[in-house]
Amino acid sequence: MELKVLGQDNQAPQAAPSGGCSSGTCGSSEDGMSHLPDNVREKVNNHPCYSEEAHHFYARMHVAVAPACNIQCHYCNRKYDCANESRPGVVSELLSPDQASKKVLAVASEIPQMTVLGVAGPGDPLANPERTFETFREIADKAPDIKLCLSTNGLALPDHVDEIAALNVDHVTITINCVDPEIGAEIYPWIFWNNRRIHGAKGAKILIERQQKGLEMLIERGILVKVNSVMIPGVNDEHLKEVSQIVKGKGAFLHNVMPLIAEKEHGTFYGVMGQRSPSKQELSDLQDACAGDMNMMRHCRQCRADAVGLLGEDRGEEFTVEKIEQMKIDYAEAMERRANVHAGIEAHRDELRAQQAESDVANFIAPEGTPAARIAVTTKGGGVINEHFGHAKEYLVYEASPEGVRFIGPRKVDNAYCVGPDVCPSGDDKGTVLDAILDALSDCSAVLSAKVGIEPWSQLEAAGITPSGEYAMDLIEDAVKAMYAELIEQGWAAKDLTAQAV
């Protein structure tokens, strides 16, 4: 798939970033939103990327209608495509606005909990304004019950803020990696601006000024802004603390600091040159340092630019252009069903909150000075522990301490321990798969799943990770608190939490 890079019509296409979930999504916990005005809480209540709680219940989708980009980033290569590769800028099919519209209606009909449509690449949506806004107009007309989102590098943002506001696109993500042009020159080799390519710090300075101006214009119009930043060790890691303070001061709602993805096989400059990615611990430390009273997003999955489904899953292959053409969609009927599903989800969330408020566990407070413990859970969504250990390819890690429970982030593994309901690996594969899981959870003291098989159970215990199936279908945070109480009662050996797995 060849993707256009503005200003490079006669040259070998390179790549550039933009949005994506990486440049594009994520959220805050319920407590983190408690101080917000009602109108803002209403906006993020069912947005899986802007609300950590909502991402357990609601789905999102991206449509790949924006192939061109107007900047080059050293971490991006949009030419690489693999169906199993999940990172920003990667897509399997480029869509026309009409194809995108059909896909949105199909997904919204089949996945009624889908609430959000985002345009996040594979290039920059505002480097392709006609295709992007035509898509939004079609969706606003045909599916008014879907939220519209946009993710951009910000270079063209000030030119389009009025149209963004007119189309009721009320969630915008800007990828801001620096506010210092000299640091920017290490990330962006060039930008394409006013029909010419501008290199180095001069180009980075223009980009930074345009990003900051666009951010201010969006805030003036009451549009929620999330800022994504890619953490690049040795380049902008320390600098991102200053970035966080500045974007917060200008009114950004949420800051999402994401790890650099730099694999040689992706063909990015950083990947080829051997630039390392941050460790989980380095990322977690920086997120904590940036936090303060700023909402920090920790549940981002750095999604593909054509992702479909709940965060952490991708159902895109169910909705290829060929398959959509064969679907018969009655969206009026679908909207009625969607409204009923959403009402059911909200009623369920209310019940869960009521249960949590009445739970004995909710009031559990560990003795002062008790070491913190990290506890992993497996879930298929719904805010409860409902995934079998052997079927999980993702573990959500929480940290319990005398101060309460907080979400640390997701941990992904390449393969589930069992590939089917009754099919687990054998021979050398068994050890390889389980070793990867144990490594990913090395800083965790327990893992809570709907069920845990005998073989992995013993291996988990040997690795100092207490497995448990006792909390199946329990609320995640209640289960984490209860497990923390168990660990304290057992006098568990606390782990060094400054040494997460790489």
Coordinates of C-alpha atoms in Angstrom, one line a residue:
M1 CA 0.0 0.0 0.0
E2 CA 1.5 3.3 -1.1
L3 CA 0.6 6.3 1.1
K4 CA 1.1 9.9 0.0
V5 CA 3.4 12.2 1.8
L6 CA 2.8 15.8 1.0
G7 CA 5.6 17.5 -0.8
Q8 CA 7.1 14.2 -1.9
D9 CA 5.1 13.4 -5.0
N10 CA 8.1 12.5 -7.1
Q11 CA 10.1 10.7 -4.4
A12 CA 9.9 7.4 -2.7
P13 CA 7.1 7.7 -0.1
Q14 CA 8.3 8.0 3.5
A15 CA 6.1 7.9 6.5
A16 CA 4.8 10.3 9.0
P17 CA 2.6 10.1 12.0
S18 CA -0.5 11.7 13.0
G19 CA -3.1 10.5 15.2
G20 CA -4.1 7.0 15.8
C21 CA -5.0 6.0 19.1
S22 CA -1.4 6.6 19.8
S23 CA -1.9 10.0 18.6
G24 CA -5.3 9.6 19.4
T25 CA -7.0 8.3 22.5
C26 CA -7.5 7.5 26.0
G27 CA -8.8 8.5 29.4
S28 CA -9.2 9.1 33.0
S29 CA -10.6 7.3 36.0
E30 CA -13.9 8.0 37.5
D31 CA -12.3 9.7 40.5
G32 CA -10.2 11.7 38.1
M33 CA -13.3 13.2 36.6
S34 CA -15.2 13.9 39.8
H35 CA -14.1 17.5 39.8
L36 CA -15.3 18.2 36.3
P37 CA -18.4 20.1 35.3
D38 CA -21.5 18.0 34.5
N39 CA -21.4 18.9 30.8
V40 CA -17.8 17.6 30.5
R41 CA -18.6 14.4 32.5
E42 CA -21.5 13.8 30.1
K43 CA -19.2 14.1 27.1
V44 CA -16.7 11.5 28.4
N45 CA -19.1 9.2 30.2
N46 CA -19.3 6.8 27.3
H47 CA -16.1 7.6 25.6
P48 CA -13.8 4.6 25.9
C49 CA -10.6 6.6 25.3
Y50 CA -11.3 9.7 27.5
S51 CA -12.7 7.7 30.5
E52 CA -10.9 4.7 32.0
E53 CA -14.1 3.4 33.5
A54 CA -16.0 3.7 30.2
H55 CA -13.4 1.6 28.3
H56 CA -14.6 -1.5 30.1
F57 CA -18.1 -1.0 28.5
Y58 CA -17.9 0.9 25.3
A59 CA -16.1 0.4 22.0
R60 CA -14.6 2.7 19.4
M61 CA -13.6 2.5 15.8
H62 CA -11.2 4.4 13.5
V63 CA -11.7 4.7 9.8
A64 CA -8.6 5.0 7.6
V65 CA -9.6 7.8 5.2
A66 CA -6.5 10.1 5.6
P67 CA -3.5 8.6 3.8
A68 CA -1.3 11.8 3.4
C69 CA 0.8 13.4 6.0
N70 CA 2.4 16.9 6.3
I71 CA 5.3 16.1 8.7
Q72 CA 7.9 13.3 9.0
C73 CA 8.5 11.7 12.4
H74 CA 11.4 9.5 13.2
Y75 CA 9.1 6.9 14.8
C76 CA 6.6 6.5 12.0
N77 CA 6.4 4.3 8.9
R78 CA 3.0 4.0 7.5
K79 CA 4.0 1.5 4.7
Y80 CA 4.4 -1.4 7.1
D81 CA 1.3 -3.5 7.5
C82 CA 0.6 -6.7 9.3
A83 CA -2.9 -7.8 10.4
N84 CA -1.5 -8.7 13.8
E85 CA 0.5 -5.5 14.2
S86 CA -1.2 -3.0 16.5
R87 CA 0.3 0.5 16.5
P88 CA -0.6 3.9 15.0
G89 CA -0.3 4.4 11.3
V90 CA -1.0 0.8 10.4
V91 CA -4.0 -0.1 8.3
S92 CA -5.1 -2.9 6.1
E93 CA -7.5 -0.9 3.8
L94 CA -7.7 2.7 2.8
L95 CA -11.3 3.9 2.5
S96 CA -13.1 6.6 0.6
P97 CA -15.5 8.7 2.7
D98 CA -18.4 6.7 1.2
Q99 CA -16.8 3.4 2.1
A100 CA -16.0 4.7 5.6
S101 CA -19.6 5.8 6.1
K102 CA -20.9 2.3 5.2
K103 CA -18.3 0.7 7.5
V104 CA -19.4 2.9 10.4
L105 CA -23.0 2.0 10.0
A106 CA -22.1 -1.7 9.7
V107 CA -20.0 -1.7 12.8
A108 CA -22.5 0.4 14.8
S109 CA -25.2 -2.0 13.9
E110 CA -23.2 -5.2 14.8
I111 CA -21.4 -3.7 17.8
P112 CA -24.1 -1.6 19.5
Q113 CA -21.8 -0.6 22.3
M114 CA -19.6 1.3 19.8
T115 CA -20.0 5.0 20.6
V116 CA -17.1 6.8 19.1
L117 CA -15.8 7.2 15.5
G118 CA -12.3 8.6 15.2
V119 CA -10.3 9.7 12.2
A120 CA -6.7 9.1 13.1
G121 CA -4.7 8.4 10.0
P122 CA -2.8 6.5 8.7
G123 CA -1.5 10.0 7.8
D124 CA -2.8 13.2 9.4
P125 CA -6.6 13.9 9.1
L126 CA -6.0 17.6 8.6
A127 CA -3.5 17.0 5.8
N128 CA -6.5 15.3 4.1
P129 CA -9.3 17.8 5.1
E130 CA -11.7 17.1 2.2
R131 CA -11.7 13.3 2.9
T132 CA -11.9 13.8 6.7
F133 CA -14.7 16.3 6.8
E134 CA -16.7 14.6 4.1
T135 CA -16.6 11.4 6.3
F136 CA -17.7 13.4 9.3
R137 CA -20.5 15.0 7.4
E138 CA -21.8 11.7 6.2
I139 CA -21.7 10.1 9.6
A140 CA -23.3 13.1 11.3
D141 CA -26.1 12.9 8.8
K142 CA -26.7 9.1 8.9
A143 CA -25.7 8.2 12.4
P144 CA -26.2 11.1 14.8
D145 CA -25.9 8.9 17.8
I146 CA -22.1 8.5 17.3
K147 CA -19.5 10.8 18.8
L148 CA -16.9 12.2 16.3
C149 CA -13.2 12.4 17.2
L150 CA -10.2 13.6 15.4
S151 CA -6.5 13.0 16.1
T152 CA -3.9 15.3 14.5
N153 CA -0.2 16.4 14.7
G154 CA -1.6 19.9 14.9
L155 CA 0.3 21.6 12.0
A156 CA -2.9 22.4 10.0
L157 CA -5.1 22.6 13.1
P158 CA -5.6 26.3 13.4
D159 CA -6.9 26.4 9.8
H160 CA -9.7 24.0 10.5
V161 CA -10.9 24.7 14.1
D162 CA -14.0 26.4 13.0
E163 CA -15.1 23.5 10.7
I164 CA -14.3 21.0 13.5
A165 CA -16.6 23.0 15.8
A166 CA -19.3 23.3 13.2
L167 CA -19.4 19.5 12.7
N168 CA -19.7 19.0 16.5
V169 CA -16.4 17.1 16.7
D170 CA -16.0 17.7 20.4
H171 CA -13.0 15.5 21.2
V172 CA -9.7 16.3 19.5
T173 CA -6.3 14.7 20.2
I174 CA -3.1 16.6 19.4
T175 CA 0.2 14.8 19.4
I176 CA 2.7 17.1 21.1
N177 CA 6.1 15.7 21.7
C178 CA 8.0 18.9 22.7
V179 CA 7.8 22.6 23.2
D180 CA 11.5 23.2 22.4
P181 CA 12.4 23.4 18.7
E182 CA 15.9 22.0 19.3
I183 CA 14.4 18.8 20.8
G184 CA 11.8 18.9 18.0
A185 CA 14.6 18.8 15.5
E186 CA 15.6 15.4 16.9
I187 CA 12.1 14.0 16.4
Y188 CA 10.9 15.7 13.2
P189 CA 13.4 15.9 10.3
W190 CA 11.0 18.1 8.3
I191 CA 7.5 19.5 8.0
F192 CA 5.6 20.5 4.8
W193 CA 4.4 24.0 5.3
N194 CA 3.2 26.6 2.8
N195 CA 4.1 24.3 -0.2
R196 CA 7.7 23.8 0.9
R197 CA 9.6 21.4 3.1
I198 CA 11.2 23.0 6.1
H199 CA 13.9 21.1 8.0
G200 CA 15.2 20.9 11.5
A201 CA 14.6 23.3 14.3
K202 CA 13.0 25.9 12.0
G203 CA 10.3 23.4 11.0
A204 CA 9.9 22.2 14.5
K205 CA 9.4 25.7 15.7
I206 CA 6.5 26.3 13.3
L207 CA 5.0 23.0 14.2
I208 CA 5.1 23.8 17.9
E209 CA 3.6 27.2 17.4
R210 CA 0.8 25.8 15.3
Q211 CA 0.1 23.1 17.9
Q212 CA -0.1 25.6 20.8
K213 CA -2.3 27.9 18.8
G214 CA -4.6 25.1 17.7
L215 CA -4.9 23.9 21.3
E216 CA -5.9 27.4 22.5
M217 CA -8.5 27.8 19.7
L218 CA -10.1 24.4 20.6
I219 CA -10.3 25.3 24.3
E220 CA -11.9 28.6 23.4
R221 CA -14.7 26.7 21.6
G222 CA -15.3 24.3 24.4
I223 CA -13.8 21.3 22.6
L224 CA -12.2 18.7 24.8
V225 CA -8.5 18.2 24.0
K226 CA -6.3 15.3 24.8
V227 CA -2.6 15.6 24.3
N228 CA -0.6 12.5 23.2
S229 CA 3.2 12.5 23.7
V230 CA 5.6 9.8 22.6
M231 CA 8.2 9.1 25.3
I232 CA 11.6 8.8 23.5
P233 CA 14.4 8.0 26.0
G234 CA 17.3 10.4 25.8
V235 CA 15.4 12.7 23.5
N236 CA 12.3 14.1 25.2
D237 CA 11.7 12.0 28.3
E238 CA 12.7 14.6 30.9
H239 CA 11.3 17.4 28.7
L240 CA 7.8 15.9 28.7
K241 CA 7.3 17.1 32.3
E242 CA 7.4 20.7 30.9
V243 CA 5.1 19.7 28.0
S244 CA 2.6 18.4 30.5
Q245 CA 2.6 21.6 32.5
I246 CA 2.2 23.8 29.5
V247 CA -0.7 21.9 27.9
K248 CA -2.4 21.6 31.2
G249 CA -2.1 25.4 31.7
K250 CA -3.7 25.9 28.3
G251 CA -6.7 23.8 29.2
A252 CA -6.0 20.3 27.8
F253 CA -8.3 17.8 29.5
L254 CA -6.0 14.7 29.4
H255 CA -2.4 13.9 28.8
N256 CA -1.4 10.5 27.4
V257 CA 2.3 9.7 27.6
M258 CA 3.0 6.7 25.4
P259 CA 6.1 4.6 24.9
L260 CA 8.1 4.8 21.7
I261 CA 7.6 1.8 19.5
A262 CA 10.9 1.2 17.7
E263 CA 11.4 -2.1 16.1
K264 CA 13.9 -2.5 13.3
E265 CA 11.4 -4.5 11.1
H266 CA 9.0 -1.6 11.1
G267 CA 11.5 0.4 9.0
T268 CA 11.3 3.6 11.1
F269 CA 14.3 5.8 11.5
Y270 CA 14.4 5.2 15.2
G271 CA 14.0 1.4 14.7
V272 CA 16.8 1.2 12.1
M273 CA 19.1 3.4 14.1
G274 CA 18.6 1.3 17.3
Q275 CA 16.9 4.0 19.4
R276 CA 15.6 2.1 22.4
S277 CA 12.0 2.2 23.7
P278 CA 11.4 3.1 27.4
S279 CA 11.0 0.3 29.9
K280 CA 7.6 -0.1 31.6
Q281 CA 9.1 1.3 34.7
E282 CA 10.5 4.4 33.0
L283 CA 7.1 5.0 31.4
S284 CA 5.3 4.5 34.7
D285 CA 7.7 6.9 36.5
L286 CA 7.3 9.6 33.9
Q287 CA 3.5 9.3 33.9
D288 CA 3.6 9.7 37.7
A289 CA 5.9 12.7 37.4
C290 CA 3.6 14.4 34.9
A291 CA 0.4 13.6 36.8
G292 CA 0.1 16.1 39.6
D293 CA -3.5 17.2 39.3
M294 CA -3.5 16.6 35.5
N295 CA -5.7 13.7 34.2
M296 CA -3.3 11.1 32.9
M297 CA -4.3 8.4 30.5
R298 CA -2.9 5.0 31.4
H299 CA -5.2 2.7 29.4
C300 CA -4.2 3.6 25.9
R301 CA -3.5 0.6 23.6
Q302 CA -1.7 2.6 20.9
C303 CA -4.3 1.4 18.4
R304 CA -4.2 0.9 14.7
A305 CA -5.6 3.6 12.5
D306 CA -8.4 1.2 11.5
A307 CA -9.0 -0.4 14.9
V308 CA -12.6 -1.7 15.7
G309 CA -14.0 -2.9 19.0
L310 CA -13.2 -2.5 22.7
L311 CA -9.8 -1.1 23.6
G312 CA -7.4 -4.0 23.5
E313 CA -9.3 -6.0 20.8
D314 CA -9.4 -5.5 17.1
R315 CA -12.4 -6.8 15.1
G316 CA -11.4 -5.1 11.9
E317 CA -11.3 -8.3 9.9
E318 CA -15.0 -8.7 10.4
F319 CA -15.7 -5.5 8.6
T320 CA -13.6 -5.5 5.4
V321 CA -15.0 -3.6 2.4
E322 CA -16.0 -6.8 0.7
K323 CA -17.9 -8.1 3.7
I324 CA -19.7 -4.8 4.3
E325 CA -21.0 -4.7 0.7
Q326 CA -22.8 -7.9 1.5
M327 CA -24.5 -6.6 4.7
K328 CA -28.0 -5.3 4.8
I329 CA -28.2 -2.5 7.3
D330 CA -31.3 -0.8 8.7
Y331 CA -29.7 1.9 10.7
A332 CA -33.0 3.4 12.0
E333 CA -33.7 0.0 13.6
A334 CA -30.1 -0.3 14.7
M335 CA -30.3 3.1 16.4
E336 CA -33.2 2.0 18.5
R337 CA -31.4 -1.2 19.5
R338 CA -28.3 0.8 20.3
A339 CA -30.2 3.2 22.5
N340 CA -31.6 0.2 24.4
V341 CA -28.1 -1.4 24.8
H342 CA -26.7 1.9 26.0
A343 CA -29.5 2.3 28.5
G344 CA -28.8 -1.2 29.7
I345 CA -25.1 -0.5 30.1
E346 CA -25.8 2.6 32.1
A347 CA -28.2 0.8 34.4
H348 CA -25.6 -1.9 34.9
R349 CA -22.9 0.7 35.7
D350 CA -25.3 2.3 38.3
E351 CA -25.8 -1.2 39.8
L352 CA -22.1 -1.8 40.0
R353 CA -21.5 1.6 41.6
A354 CA -24.2 0.9 44.2
Q355 CA -22.7 -2.6 44.9
Q356 CA -19.3 -1.0 45.3
A357 CA -20.5 1.6 47.7
E358 CA -22.2 -1.0 49.8
S359 CA -19.3 -3.4 49.7
D360 CA -17.3 -4.1 52.9
V361 CA -14.2 -4.2 50.7
A362 CA -14.8 -0.6 49.5
N363 CA -14.0 0.7 52.9
F364 CA -10.9 -1.4 53.4
I365 CA -7.9 0.6 54.4
A366 CA -4.5 -1.1 54.7
P367 CA -2.5 -0.2 57.8
E368 CA -0.2 2.8 57.3
G369 CA 3.2 1.8 56.1
T370 CA 2.0 -1.4 54.3
P371 CA 4.0 -1.9 51.1
A372 CA 2.1 -1.5 47.9
A373 CA 1.3 -4.6 45.8
R374 CA 0.6 -4.9 42.1
I375 CA -2.2 -7.2 41.1
A376 CA -3.1 -8.3 37.6
V377 CA -6.6 -9.1 36.4
T378 CA -8.0 -10.7 33.3
T379 CA -11.2 -9.3 31.8
K380 CA -13.3 -9.4 28.7
G381 CA -15.0 -6.1 29.7
G382 CA -17.9 -5.0 31.8
G383 CA -15.6 -3.9 34.7
V384 CA -15.5 -7.4 36.2
I385 CA -13.1 -10.4 36.2
N386 CA -14.5 -12.6 33.6
E387 CA -11.6 -13.9 31.5
H388 CA -9.9 -17.3 31.9
F389 CA -6.2 -17.0 32.6
G390 CA -5.4 -19.3 29.6
H391 CA -7.4 -17.2 27.1
A392 CA -6.0 -13.8 28.1
K393 CA -3.5 -11.9 25.8
E394 CA -3.8 -8.8 27.9
Y395 CA -3.5 -8.3 31.7
L396 CA -4.6 -5.1 33.4
V397 CA -2.3 -4.2 36.3
Y398 CA -3.5 -2.4 39.4
E399 CA -1.5 -1.2 42.3
A400 CA -3.1 -1.4 45.8
S401 CA -1.6 0.5 48.7
P402 CA -2.9 2.2 51.9
E403 CA -3.8 5.1 49.7
G404 CA -6.2 3.0 47.6
V405 CA -6.2 1.3 44.2
R406 CA -4.9 2.8 41.0
F407 CA -4.6 1.5 37.5
I408 CA -1.0 1.1 36.3
G409 CA -1.6 0.0 32.7
P410 CA -2.2 -2.9 30.4
R411 CA 0.4 -5.6 29.8
K412 CA 0.1 -7.5 26.5
V413 CA 1.6 -10.8 25.5
D414 CA 1.9 -12.2 22.0
N415 CA 0.1 -15.5 22.7
A416 CA -2.5 -16.7 25.1
Y417 CA -1.5 -19.7 27.2
C418 CA -4.4 -21.6 25.6
V419 CA -5.3 -20.9 22.0
G420 CA -8.8 -22.3 22.3
P421 CA -11.3 -23.5 25.0
D422 CA -9.5 -26.8 25.4
V423 CA -6.3 -26.3 23.5
C424 CA -3.2 -25.5 25.5
P425 CA 0.4 -25.5 24.2
S426 CA 2.6 -28.5 24.6
G427 CA 6.3 -29.2 24.7
D428 CA 8.7 -26.3 24.3
D429 CA 5.8 -24.0 23.3
K430 CA 4.2 -24.4 26.7
G431 CA 7.3 -23.0 28.4
T432 CA 7.8 -20.2 25.9
V433 CA 4.3 -18.9 26.2
L434 CA 4.1 -19.1 30.0
D435 CA 7.6 -17.6 30.4
A436 CA 6.5 -14.6 28.5
I437 CA 3.4 -14.2 30.7
L438 CA 5.5 -14.6 33.9
D439 CA 7.9 -12.0 32.6
A440 CA 5.2 -9.5 31.9
L441 CA 3.8 -10.0 35.4
S442 CA 7.1 -10.2 37.2
D443 CA 6.4 -7.2 39.4
C444 CA 2.9 -8.5 40.3
S445 CA 2.1 -10.3 43.5
A446 CA -1.2 -11.9 42.3
V447 CA -3.2 -12.5 39.2
L448 CA -7.0 -12.7 39.4
S449 CA -8.9 -14.6 36.6
A450 CA -12.2 -16.3 36.1
K451 CA -10.3 -19.6 36.2
V452 CA -6.7 -20.7 36.3
G453 CA -5.5 -24.1 35.1
I454 CA -3.5 -26.4 37.3
E455 CA -0.2 -26.2 35.3
P456 CA 0.0 -22.4 35.1
W457 CA -1.2 -22.2 38.7
S458 CA 1.9 -24.0 40.0
Q459 CA 4.2 -22.0 37.7
L460 CA 2.7 -18.7 38.9
E461 CA 3.2 -19.7 42.5
A462 CA 6.8 -20.6 41.9
A463 CA 7.3 -17.2 40.4
G464 CA 5.9 -15.5 43.5
I465 CA 2.6 -14.6 41.9
T466 CA -0.5 -15.8 43.8
P467 CA -3.2 -17.0 41.3
S468 CA -6.8 -16.8 42.2
G469 CA -10.1 -17.7 40.6
E470 CA -12.1 -16.8 43.7
Y471 CA -13.0 -13.4 42.4
A472 CA -14.7 -14.5 39.1
M473 CA -17.4 -12.0 38.1
D474 CA -16.4 -9.6 40.9
L475 CA -15.8 -5.9 40.3
I476 CA -12.2 -5.4 39.4
E477 CA -11.3 -2.7 42.0
D478 CA -13.2 -4.6 44.8
A479 CA -11.4 -7.8 43.9
V480 CA -8.0 -6.0 43.9
K481 CA -8.7 -4.6 47.3
A482 CA -9.8 -8.0 48.6
M483 CA -6.8 -9.7 47.2
Y484 CA -4.5 -7.0 48.7
A485 CA -6.2 -7.7 52.1
E486 CA -5.5 -11.4 51.6
L487 CA -1.8 -10.8 50.8
I488 CA -1.5 -8.6 53.9
E489 CA -3.1 -11.3 56.1
Q490 CA -0.8 -13.9 54.6
G491 CA 2.3 -11.8 55.3
W492 CA 3.3 -11.9 51.6
A493 CA 6.8 -11.0 50.5
A494 CA 6.4 -7.5 48.9
K495 CA 8.1 -7.1 45.5
D496 CA 10.3 -4.3 44.3
L497 CA 8.0 -2.0 42.4
T498 CA 10.8 0.0 40.9
A499 CA 11.7 -3.0 38.6
Q500 CA 8.9 -3.7 36.2
A501 CA 9.5 -6.1 33.4
V502 CA 11.2 -4.5 30.4

